[in-house]
XYZ file of C-alpha atoms in Angstrom:
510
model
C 369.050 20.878 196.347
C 372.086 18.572 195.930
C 371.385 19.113 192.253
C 371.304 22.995 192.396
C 374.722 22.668 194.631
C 376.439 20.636 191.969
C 375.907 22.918 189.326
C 376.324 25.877 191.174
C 379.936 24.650 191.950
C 380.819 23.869 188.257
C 379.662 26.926 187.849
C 382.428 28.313 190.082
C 384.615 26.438 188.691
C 384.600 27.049 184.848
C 384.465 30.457 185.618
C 387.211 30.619 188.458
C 389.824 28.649 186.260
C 390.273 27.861 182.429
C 391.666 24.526 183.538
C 388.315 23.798 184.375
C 386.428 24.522 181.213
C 385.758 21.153 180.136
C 383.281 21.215 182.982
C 381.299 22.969 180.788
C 379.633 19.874 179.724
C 378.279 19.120 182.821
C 376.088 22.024 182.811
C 375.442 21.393 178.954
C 374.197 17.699 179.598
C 371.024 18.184 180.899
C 369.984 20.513 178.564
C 369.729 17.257 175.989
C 366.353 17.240 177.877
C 366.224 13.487 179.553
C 366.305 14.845 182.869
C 363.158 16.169 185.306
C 362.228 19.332 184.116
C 363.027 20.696 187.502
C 366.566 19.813 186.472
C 366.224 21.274 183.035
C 365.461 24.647 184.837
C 368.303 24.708 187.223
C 370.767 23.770 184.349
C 369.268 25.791 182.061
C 369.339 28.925 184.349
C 373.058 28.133 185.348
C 373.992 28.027 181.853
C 372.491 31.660 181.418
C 374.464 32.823 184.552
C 377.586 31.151 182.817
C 377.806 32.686 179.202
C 376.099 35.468 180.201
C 379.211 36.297 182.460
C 381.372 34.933 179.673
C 379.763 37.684 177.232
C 380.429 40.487 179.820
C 383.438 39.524 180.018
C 384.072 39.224 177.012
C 385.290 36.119 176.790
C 383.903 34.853 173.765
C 385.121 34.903 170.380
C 384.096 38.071 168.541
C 383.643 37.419 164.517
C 383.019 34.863 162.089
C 382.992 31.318 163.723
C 385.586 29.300 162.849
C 385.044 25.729 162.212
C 386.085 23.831 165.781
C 388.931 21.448 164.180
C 390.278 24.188 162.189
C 390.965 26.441 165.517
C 393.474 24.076 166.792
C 395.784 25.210 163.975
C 398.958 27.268 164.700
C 397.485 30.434 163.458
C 395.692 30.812 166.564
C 396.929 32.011 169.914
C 395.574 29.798 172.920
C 393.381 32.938 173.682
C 391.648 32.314 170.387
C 391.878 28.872 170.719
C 390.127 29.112 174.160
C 387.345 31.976 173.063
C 386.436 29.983 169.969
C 386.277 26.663 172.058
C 384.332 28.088 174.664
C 382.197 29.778 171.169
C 381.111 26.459 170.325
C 379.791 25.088 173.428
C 377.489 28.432 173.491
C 376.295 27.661 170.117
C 375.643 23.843 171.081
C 373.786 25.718 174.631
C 371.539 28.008 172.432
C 370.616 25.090 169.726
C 369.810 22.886 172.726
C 367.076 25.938 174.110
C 365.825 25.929 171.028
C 364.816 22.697 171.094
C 363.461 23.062 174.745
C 361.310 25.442 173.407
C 359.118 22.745 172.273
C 359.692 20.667 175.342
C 355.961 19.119 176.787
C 357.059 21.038 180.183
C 355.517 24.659 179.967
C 357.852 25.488 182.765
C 361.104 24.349 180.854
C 359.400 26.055 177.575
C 359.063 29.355 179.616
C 362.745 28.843 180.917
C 364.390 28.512 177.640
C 362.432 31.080 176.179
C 363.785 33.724 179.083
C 367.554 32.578 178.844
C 367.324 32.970 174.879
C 365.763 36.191 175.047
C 368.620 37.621 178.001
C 371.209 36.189 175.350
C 369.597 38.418 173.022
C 369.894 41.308 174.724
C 374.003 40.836 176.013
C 374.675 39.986 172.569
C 373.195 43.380 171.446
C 375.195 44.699 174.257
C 378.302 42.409 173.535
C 378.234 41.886 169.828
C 380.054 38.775 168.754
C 379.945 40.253 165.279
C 382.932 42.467 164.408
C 381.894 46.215 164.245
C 383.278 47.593 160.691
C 381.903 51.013 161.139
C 380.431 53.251 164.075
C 376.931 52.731 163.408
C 376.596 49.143 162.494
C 373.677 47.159 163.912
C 374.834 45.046 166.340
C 371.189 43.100 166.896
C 371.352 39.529 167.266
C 368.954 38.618 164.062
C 369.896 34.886 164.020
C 369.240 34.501 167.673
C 366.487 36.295 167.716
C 365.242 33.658 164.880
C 365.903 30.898 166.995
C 363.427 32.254 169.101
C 360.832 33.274 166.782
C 361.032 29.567 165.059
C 360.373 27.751 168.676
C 357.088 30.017 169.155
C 355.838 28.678 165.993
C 355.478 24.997 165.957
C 353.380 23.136 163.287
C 352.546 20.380 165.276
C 351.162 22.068 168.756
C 349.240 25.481 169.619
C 352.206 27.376 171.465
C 349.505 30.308 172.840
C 350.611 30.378 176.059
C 354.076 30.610 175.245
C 353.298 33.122 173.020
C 351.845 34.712 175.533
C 354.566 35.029 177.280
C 356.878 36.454 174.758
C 354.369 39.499 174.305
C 356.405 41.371 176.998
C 359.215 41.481 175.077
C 357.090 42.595 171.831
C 356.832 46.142 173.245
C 360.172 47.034 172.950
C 360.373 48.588 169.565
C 363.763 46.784 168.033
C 362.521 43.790 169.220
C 359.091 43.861 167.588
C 361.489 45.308 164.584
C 363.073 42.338 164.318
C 360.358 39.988 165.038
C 358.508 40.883 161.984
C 360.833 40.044 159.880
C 361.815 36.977 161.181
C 357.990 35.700 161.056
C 358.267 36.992 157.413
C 361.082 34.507 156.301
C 359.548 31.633 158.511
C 356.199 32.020 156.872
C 357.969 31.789 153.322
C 359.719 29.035 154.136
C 357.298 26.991 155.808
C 354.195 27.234 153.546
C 356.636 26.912 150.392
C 357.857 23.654 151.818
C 354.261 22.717 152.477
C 352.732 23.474 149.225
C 350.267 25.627 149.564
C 348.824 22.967 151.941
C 346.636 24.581 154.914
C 348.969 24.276 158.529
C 346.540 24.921 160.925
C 348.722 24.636 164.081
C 351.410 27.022 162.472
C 348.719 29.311 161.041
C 347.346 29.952 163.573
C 350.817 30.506 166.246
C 351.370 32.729 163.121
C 348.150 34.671 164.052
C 348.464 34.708 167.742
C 351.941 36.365 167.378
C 351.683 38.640 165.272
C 347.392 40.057 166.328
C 348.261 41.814 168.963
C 351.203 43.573 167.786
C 350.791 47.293 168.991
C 352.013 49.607 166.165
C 353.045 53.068 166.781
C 351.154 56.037 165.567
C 354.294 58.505 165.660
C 357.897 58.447 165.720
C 357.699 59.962 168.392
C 356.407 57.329 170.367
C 359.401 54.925 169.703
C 361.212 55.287 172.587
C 361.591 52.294 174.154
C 364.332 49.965 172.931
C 365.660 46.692 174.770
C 369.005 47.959 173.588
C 370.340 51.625 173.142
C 372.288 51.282 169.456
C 375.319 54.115 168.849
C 374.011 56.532 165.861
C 370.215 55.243 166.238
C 368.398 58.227 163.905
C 371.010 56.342 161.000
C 369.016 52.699 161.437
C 365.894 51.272 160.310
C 364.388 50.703 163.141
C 364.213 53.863 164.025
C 361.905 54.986 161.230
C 358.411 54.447 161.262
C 358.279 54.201 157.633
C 360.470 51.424 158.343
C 358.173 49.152 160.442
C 355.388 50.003 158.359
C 357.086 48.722 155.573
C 357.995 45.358 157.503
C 354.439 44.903 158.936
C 353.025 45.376 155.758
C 355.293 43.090 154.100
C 354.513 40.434 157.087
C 350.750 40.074 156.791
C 350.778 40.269 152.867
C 353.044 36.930 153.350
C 351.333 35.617 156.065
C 348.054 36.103 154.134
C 348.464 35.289 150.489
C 348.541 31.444 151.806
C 345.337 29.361 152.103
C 344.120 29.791 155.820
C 341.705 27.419 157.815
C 338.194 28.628 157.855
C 338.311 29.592 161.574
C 341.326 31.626 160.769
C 339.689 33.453 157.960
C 337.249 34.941 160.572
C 339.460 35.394 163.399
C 341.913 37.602 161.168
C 338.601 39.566 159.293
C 337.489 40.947 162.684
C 340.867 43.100 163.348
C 341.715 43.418 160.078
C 340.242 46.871 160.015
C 341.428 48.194 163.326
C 344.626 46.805 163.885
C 346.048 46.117 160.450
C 345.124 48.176 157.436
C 345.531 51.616 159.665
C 349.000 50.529 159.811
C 349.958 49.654 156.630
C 351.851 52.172 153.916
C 349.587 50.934 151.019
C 346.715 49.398 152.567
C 345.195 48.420 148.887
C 347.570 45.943 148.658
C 344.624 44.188 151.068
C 342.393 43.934 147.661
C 343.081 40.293 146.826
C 343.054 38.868 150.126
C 339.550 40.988 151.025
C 337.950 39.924 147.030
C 338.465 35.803 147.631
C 337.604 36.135 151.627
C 334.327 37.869 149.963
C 333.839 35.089 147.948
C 333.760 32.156 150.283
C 330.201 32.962 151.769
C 328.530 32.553 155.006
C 329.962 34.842 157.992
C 333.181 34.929 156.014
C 331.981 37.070 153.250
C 330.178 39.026 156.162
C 333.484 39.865 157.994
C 335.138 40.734 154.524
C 332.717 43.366 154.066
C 334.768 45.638 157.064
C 338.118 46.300 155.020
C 336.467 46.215 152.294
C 334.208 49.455 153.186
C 337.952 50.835 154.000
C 339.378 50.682 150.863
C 336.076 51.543 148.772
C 335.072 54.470 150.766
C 339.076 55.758 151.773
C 341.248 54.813 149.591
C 338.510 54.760 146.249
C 338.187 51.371 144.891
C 336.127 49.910 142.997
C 334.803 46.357 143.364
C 333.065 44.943 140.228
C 329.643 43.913 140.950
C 329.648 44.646 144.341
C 326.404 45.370 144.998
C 325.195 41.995 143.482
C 327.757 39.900 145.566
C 326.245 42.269 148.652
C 322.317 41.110 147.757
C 323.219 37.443 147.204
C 324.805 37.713 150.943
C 321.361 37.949 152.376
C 320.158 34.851 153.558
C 318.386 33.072 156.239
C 321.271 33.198 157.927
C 321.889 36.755 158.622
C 319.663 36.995 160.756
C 320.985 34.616 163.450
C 324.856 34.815 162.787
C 327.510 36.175 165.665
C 328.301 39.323 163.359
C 324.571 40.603 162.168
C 325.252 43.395 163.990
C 328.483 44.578 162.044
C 326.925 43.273 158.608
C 323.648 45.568 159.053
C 325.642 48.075 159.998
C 327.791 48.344 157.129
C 325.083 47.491 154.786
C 323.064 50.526 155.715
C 326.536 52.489 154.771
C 326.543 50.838 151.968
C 322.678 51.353 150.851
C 322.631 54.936 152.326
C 323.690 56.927 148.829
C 320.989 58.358 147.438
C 322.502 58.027 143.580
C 321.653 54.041 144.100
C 318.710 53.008 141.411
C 315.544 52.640 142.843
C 315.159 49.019 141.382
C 318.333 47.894 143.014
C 317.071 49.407 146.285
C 313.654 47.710 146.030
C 315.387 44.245 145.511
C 317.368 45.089 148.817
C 314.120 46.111 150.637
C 311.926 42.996 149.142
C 314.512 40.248 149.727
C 314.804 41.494 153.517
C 310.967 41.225 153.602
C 310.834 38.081 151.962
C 313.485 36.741 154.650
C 311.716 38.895 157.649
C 308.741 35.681 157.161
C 310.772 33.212 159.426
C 313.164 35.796 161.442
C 313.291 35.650 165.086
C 311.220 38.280 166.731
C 314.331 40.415 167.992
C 315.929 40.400 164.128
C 312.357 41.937 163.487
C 312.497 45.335 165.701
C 315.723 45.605 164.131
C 314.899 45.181 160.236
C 311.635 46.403 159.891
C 312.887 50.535 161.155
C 315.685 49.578 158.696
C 313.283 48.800 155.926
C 311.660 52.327 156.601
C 315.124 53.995 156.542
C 315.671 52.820 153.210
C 312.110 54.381 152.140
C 312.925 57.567 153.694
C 316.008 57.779 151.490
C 314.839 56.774 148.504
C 310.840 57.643 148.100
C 310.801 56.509 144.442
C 310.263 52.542 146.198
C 307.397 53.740 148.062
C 305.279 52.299 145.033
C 305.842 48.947 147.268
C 303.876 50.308 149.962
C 301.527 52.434 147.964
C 299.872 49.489 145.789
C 296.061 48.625 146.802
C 296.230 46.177 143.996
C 299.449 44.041 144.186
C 299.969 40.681 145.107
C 298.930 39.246 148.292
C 300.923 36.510 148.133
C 304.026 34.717 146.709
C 302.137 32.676 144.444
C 300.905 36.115 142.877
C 304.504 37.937 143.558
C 306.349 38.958 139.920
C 309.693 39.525 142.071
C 312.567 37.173 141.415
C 314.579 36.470 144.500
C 316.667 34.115 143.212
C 317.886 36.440 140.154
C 320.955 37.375 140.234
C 320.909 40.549 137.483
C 319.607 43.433 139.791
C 317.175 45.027 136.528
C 315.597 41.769 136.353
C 314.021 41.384 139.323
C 311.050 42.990 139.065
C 310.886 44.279 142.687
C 309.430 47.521 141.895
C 306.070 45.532 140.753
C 305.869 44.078 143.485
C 304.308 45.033 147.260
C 305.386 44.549 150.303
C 302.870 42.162 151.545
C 305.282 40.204 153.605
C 305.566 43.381 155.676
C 301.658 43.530 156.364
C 301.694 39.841 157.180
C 303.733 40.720 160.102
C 301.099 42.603 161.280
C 300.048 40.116 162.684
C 302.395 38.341 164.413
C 302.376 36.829 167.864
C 305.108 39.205 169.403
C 302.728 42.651 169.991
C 305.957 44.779 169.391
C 306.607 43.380 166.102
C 303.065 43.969 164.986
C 302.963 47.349 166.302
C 306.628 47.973 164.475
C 305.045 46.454 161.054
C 302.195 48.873 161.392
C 303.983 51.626 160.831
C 303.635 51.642 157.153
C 299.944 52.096 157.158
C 301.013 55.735 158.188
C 302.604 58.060 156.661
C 306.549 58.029 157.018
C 307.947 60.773 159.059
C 310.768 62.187 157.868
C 313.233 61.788 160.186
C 315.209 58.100 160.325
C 314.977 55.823 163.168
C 317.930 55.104 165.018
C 318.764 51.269 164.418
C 321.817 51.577 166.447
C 320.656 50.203 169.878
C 318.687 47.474 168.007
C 321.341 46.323 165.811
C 322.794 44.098 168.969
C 319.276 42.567 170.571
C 319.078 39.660 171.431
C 316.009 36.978 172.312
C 317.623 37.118 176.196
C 317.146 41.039 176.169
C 313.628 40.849 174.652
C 312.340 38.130 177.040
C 313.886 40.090 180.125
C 311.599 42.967 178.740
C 308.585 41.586 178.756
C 309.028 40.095 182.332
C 310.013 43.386 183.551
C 306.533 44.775 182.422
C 304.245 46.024 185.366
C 301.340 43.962 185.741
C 297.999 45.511 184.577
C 294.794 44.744 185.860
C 292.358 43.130 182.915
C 288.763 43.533 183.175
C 287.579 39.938 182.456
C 284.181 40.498 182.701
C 281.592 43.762 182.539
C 279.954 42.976 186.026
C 281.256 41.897 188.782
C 280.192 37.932 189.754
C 278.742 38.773 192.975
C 278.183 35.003 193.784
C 277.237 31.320 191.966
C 273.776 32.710 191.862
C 273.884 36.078 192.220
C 271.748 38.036 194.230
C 269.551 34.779 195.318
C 273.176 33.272 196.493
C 273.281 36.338 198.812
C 269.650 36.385 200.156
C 270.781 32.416 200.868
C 273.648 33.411 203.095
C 271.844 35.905 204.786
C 269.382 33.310 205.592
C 271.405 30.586 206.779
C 274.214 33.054 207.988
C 276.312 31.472 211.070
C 275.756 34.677 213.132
């Protein structure tokens, strides 16, 4: 309290009397962050009382700073002389937030985040830029970058700071702005790392810049932190504009080697919250074609934007369908996103101009893989496989062959192969299917007997199956009623039947 009181009086002071000014540096000092963060807090939000007044008032020198030494020159009035003075120690009080933004207090992080972001706004208010023309932008881009560089640290995961700053990421200019400050920060930093994964940075990169709400009509920008004079005549105002500046942001942000984690984390909102947004979304090609080649749940993601731009915006992908069949592995059955990748790969197989052979490899190498799938992959694959023969009745012949192999040791099809003609899955059978016939789950040997009938026409719906889990399956079978099961055809009336009764009624208690 005698803290707060002391500072609260300088406070008073420099603000009551020029002659006082040098007092300044008592409120300054423990900002240099050696004190208890409780006192960083109370100096740092008595500094943001100070030259927040002082830019009201305007009190501060408006223009091009000059340098401190050269102020005290004649061709300065003491006004000047005082304004640029008092200039200078607000520069030194904003450089030393900065650097509390990376203080190991949250609560002093959070603090000088707040009083650099209320600076932001006054000096949008109070510009200390001169105005040459009615419409100029008066936003404070180079303290607004002071902010934007203490969010991204490359040494700690600022999240929760982050966090905090999303408030202020709703009001249009602001987000405006931000974007292009990330832009120059991520071209600066990776340059100077050379090409060299960051994976702190990266990722603060990421969690700034995901959950960036973009508007859907110009309409809808209507919510600034600072009214501008002549708004219709600025950027920001456009919504070409920010599409422009997010596009250009994740195209930098992306064309840099990312961790592997961050590789999936950006795939999965890639396709809702980024492409929608950008002006020429194909621009996503090269970042979508090596994320496709990495493998594993990577390539998986990939496979989302890149259904976008083949299917909307009509490109083509060499080879596609053979980078698409060499995705199917063990794996796919037990990975986080089998739901999205089945989902998009019956998109992907459901044109009926595909060649039968290529289909038939698709259909055999699931079959192949079905032998040592968990039981709930199984409901879910095995309507899928009789989708696929619905759409294309030319593979039938794989069903249809009394005198094909019955095993893999008789099996002509290639699964390793890579050309899709070579394969030979059209002379093959689906035996792999009718093995599953018998298998110990009764629902997956009821779904595999399916094809000993004749397909109906219409497709099963694989949509509530795509998601089921083992949990879901199990809680099934417990929720079964009970049935009773004859165990024998007559009753056991006793140990020795009907002599075991004419023995109790002999020796009967009664």
């Amino acid at each position: 309290m005698a803290r707060e009181a002391a500072l609260a009086a300088c406070l008073e002071a420099v603000l009551g009397s020029r002659s006082s000014a040098n007092r300044v540096f008592e409120l300054l000092e423990p900002l240099a962050g050696q004190e208890e963060p409780e006192d960083i807090v109370s100096a740092a939000r008595t500094c943001s009382r100070l030259f927040g007044a002082l830019l009201e008032r305007r009190e501060l020198f408006v223009g091009p700073l000059p340098d401190q030494d050269a102020s005290l020159g004649e061709s300065y009035s003491a006004e000047d002389k005082y304004r640029i003075w008092m200039r200078h120690r607000y520069r030194d009080c904003v450089g030393c937030l900065g650097e509390l933004m990376g203080h190991e207090a949250f609560q002093v992080k959070e603090m000088a985040l707040c009083t650099l972001m209320k600076f932001v706004e006054l000096e949008a208010q109070y510009p200390l830029i001169k105005i040459e023309w009615k419409g100029t932008l008066t936003f404070p881009c180079d303290l607004l970058k002071v902010v934007v560089d203490g969010l991204l640290p490359s040494h700690e995961d600022a999240s929760l700071l982050i966090s905090r700053f999303q408030e202020y990421m709703e009001y249009d200019d602001v987000r405006y702005f931000v974007m292009k400050a990330v832009t120059a920060s991520v071209g600066q930093v990776m340059q100077k790392a050379k090409e060299r994964p960051l994976p702190f940075y990266q990722q603060n990169v990421f969690s700034l810049i995901s959950p960036i709400n973009m508007p859907n009509k110009e309409s809808e920008m209507v919510k600034l932190m600072v009214k501008q004079d002549n708004r219709e005549e600025l950027k920001l105002s456009k919504l070409q504009a920010h599409k422009q500046v997010f596009e250009k942001m994740w195209l930098t942000f992306l064309k840099h080697k990312l961790p592997t984690g961050l590789y999936k984390k950006v795939l999965v909102i890639l396709h809702d919250s980024v492409l929608p947004y950008m002006k020429e979304p194909t621009l996503m090609m090269d970042f979508l074609t090596v994320a496709y080649g990495i493998g594993g749940a990577i390539s998986l993601l990939a496979l989302n934007g890149l259904f976008i731009l083949i299917h909307q915006h009509n490109l083509e992908y060499p080879d596609f369908y053979k980078k698409l069949y060499n995705l199917l592995d063990p794996s796919i059955y037990h990975v986080k996103y089998r739901a999205r990748f089945f989902h998009l790969t019956d998109l992907f197989l459901s044109s009926s101009h595909l060649p039968a052979y290529l289909v038939a490899a698709f259909i055999k190498r699931l079959s192949r893989l079905a032998l040592t799938a968990p039981p709930e992959a199984l409901l879910m694959i095995i309507p899928f496989i009789c989708n696929l023969f619905r759409r294309h009745p030319a593979c039938r012949v794989l069903v249809h062959r009394p005198g094909g192999p019955a095993d893999m040791s008789e099996d002509p099809y290639v699964m390793e192969e890579e050309e899709p003609s070579k394969r030979r899955a059209l002379e093959s059978s689906l035996w792999e299917i009718q093995s599953l016939q018998n298998h110990y789950h009764p629902d997956v040997a009821k779904a595999a007997a399916v094809l000993n009938q004749s397909l109906s026409e219409m497709e099963d719906d694989i949509s509530g199956l795509l998601e089921l889990s083992a949990y879901e399956l199990f809680d099934k079978e417990v929720k079964k009623k009970a049935v009773d099961v004859p165990l024998e055809f007559e009753q056991v009336r006793g140990l020795f039947g009907k002599k075991n009764d004419i023995f109790a009624e002999h020796f009967s208690l009664d």
